[in-house]
Tab-separated table of C-alpha atoms in Angstrom:
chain	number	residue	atom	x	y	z
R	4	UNK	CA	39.366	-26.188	-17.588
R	5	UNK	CA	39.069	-22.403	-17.746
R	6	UNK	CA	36.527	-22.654	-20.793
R	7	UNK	CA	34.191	-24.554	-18.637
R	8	UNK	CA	35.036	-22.112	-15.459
R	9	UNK	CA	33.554	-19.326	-17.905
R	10	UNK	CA	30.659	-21.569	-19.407
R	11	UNK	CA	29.427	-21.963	-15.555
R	12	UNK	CA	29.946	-18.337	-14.740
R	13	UNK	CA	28.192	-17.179	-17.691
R	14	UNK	CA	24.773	-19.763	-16.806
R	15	UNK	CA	25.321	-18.573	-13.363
R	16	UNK	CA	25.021	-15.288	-14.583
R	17	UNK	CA	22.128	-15.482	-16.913
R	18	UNK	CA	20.442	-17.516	-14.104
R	19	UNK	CA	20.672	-14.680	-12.062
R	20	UNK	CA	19.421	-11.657	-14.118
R	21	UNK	CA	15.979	-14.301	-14.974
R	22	UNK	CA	15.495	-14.476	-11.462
R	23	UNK	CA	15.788	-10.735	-10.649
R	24	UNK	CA	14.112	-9.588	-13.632
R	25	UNK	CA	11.098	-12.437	-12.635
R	26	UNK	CA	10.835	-10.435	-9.429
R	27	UNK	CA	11.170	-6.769	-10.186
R	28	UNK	CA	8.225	-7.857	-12.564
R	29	UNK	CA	6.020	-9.090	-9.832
R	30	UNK	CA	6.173	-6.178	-7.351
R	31	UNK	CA	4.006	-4.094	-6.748
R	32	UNK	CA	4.266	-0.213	-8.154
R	33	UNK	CA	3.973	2.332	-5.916
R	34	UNK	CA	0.948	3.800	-6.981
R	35	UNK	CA	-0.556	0.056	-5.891
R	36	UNK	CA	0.746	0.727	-2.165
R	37	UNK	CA	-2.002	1.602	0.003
R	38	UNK	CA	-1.105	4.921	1.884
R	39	UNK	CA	-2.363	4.615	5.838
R	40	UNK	CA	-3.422	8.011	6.820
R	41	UNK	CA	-3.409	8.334	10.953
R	42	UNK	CA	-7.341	9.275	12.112
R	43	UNK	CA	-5.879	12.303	13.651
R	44	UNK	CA	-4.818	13.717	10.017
R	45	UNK	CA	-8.021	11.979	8.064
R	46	UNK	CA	-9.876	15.347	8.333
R	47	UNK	CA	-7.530	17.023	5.502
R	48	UNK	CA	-7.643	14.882	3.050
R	49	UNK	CA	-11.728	15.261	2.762
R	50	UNK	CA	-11.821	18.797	3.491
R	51	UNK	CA	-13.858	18.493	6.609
R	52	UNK	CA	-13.029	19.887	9.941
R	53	UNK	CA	-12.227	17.194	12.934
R	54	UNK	CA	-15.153	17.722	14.282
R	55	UNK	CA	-17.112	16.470	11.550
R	56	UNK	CA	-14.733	13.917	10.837
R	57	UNK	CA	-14.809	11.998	14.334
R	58	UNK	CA	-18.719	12.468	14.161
R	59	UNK	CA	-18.413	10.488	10.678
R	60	UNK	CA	-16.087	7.411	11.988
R	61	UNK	CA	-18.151	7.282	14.938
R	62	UNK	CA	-21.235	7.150	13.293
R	63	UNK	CA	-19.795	4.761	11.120
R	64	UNK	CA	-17.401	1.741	12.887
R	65	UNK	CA	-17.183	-0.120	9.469
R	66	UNK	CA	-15.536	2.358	8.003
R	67	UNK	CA	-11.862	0.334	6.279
R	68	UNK	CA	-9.743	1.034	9.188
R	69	UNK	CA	-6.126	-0.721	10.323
R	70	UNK	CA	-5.505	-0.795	14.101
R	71	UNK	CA	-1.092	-1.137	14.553
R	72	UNK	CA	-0.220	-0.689	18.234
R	73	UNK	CA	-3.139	0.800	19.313
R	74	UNK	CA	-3.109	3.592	16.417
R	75	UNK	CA	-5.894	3.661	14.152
R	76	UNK	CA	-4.797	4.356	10.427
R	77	UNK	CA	-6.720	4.754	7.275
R	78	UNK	CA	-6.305	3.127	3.612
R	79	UNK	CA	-6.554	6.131	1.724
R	80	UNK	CA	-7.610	4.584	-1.348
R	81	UNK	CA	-10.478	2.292	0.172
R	82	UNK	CA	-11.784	5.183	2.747
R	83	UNK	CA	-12.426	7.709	-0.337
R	84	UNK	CA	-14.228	4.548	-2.539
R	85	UNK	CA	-15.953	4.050	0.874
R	86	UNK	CA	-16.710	7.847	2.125
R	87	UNK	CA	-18.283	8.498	-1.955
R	88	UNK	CA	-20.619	5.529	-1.586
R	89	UNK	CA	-21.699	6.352	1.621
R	90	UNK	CA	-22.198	10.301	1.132
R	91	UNK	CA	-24.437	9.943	-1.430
């Protein structure tokens, strides 16, 4: 009886450490994370002042934006793909 009580711990086990290594395989990395830059703070990542920068994103409303509670953020990765193509 204790044989079989180890048998079904060690399965248990092993069925375990699949699963988690099945998941820490499918996450994300970091570096895949978009980073959401608030509109206020876009201006010094592109090395423009504010000025310039509101004139840009209201020249442009399809600019990649994220609205959360009323706060406008910015994929960082997307807006710089977006701001080379468009600054041509």
């Amino acid at each position: 009886m204790n044989a079989i009580g180890i048998i079904v711990g060690l399965l248990l086990l092993a069925f375990f450490i699949a699963s988690g290594w099945k998941s820490f395989k499918s996450k994300k990395s970091f570096s895949d994370q978009q980073e959401l830059i608030e509109r206020t703070h876009l201006h010094r990542y592109f090395h423009l002042n504010e000025a310039d920068m509101n004139e840009l994103l209201n020249d442009n409303p399809t600019a990649p934006k994220i609205v959360i509670d009323g706060t406008t953020y910015y994929p960082l990765t997307k807006f710089q793909k977006w701001f080379a193509s468009n600054n041509k």
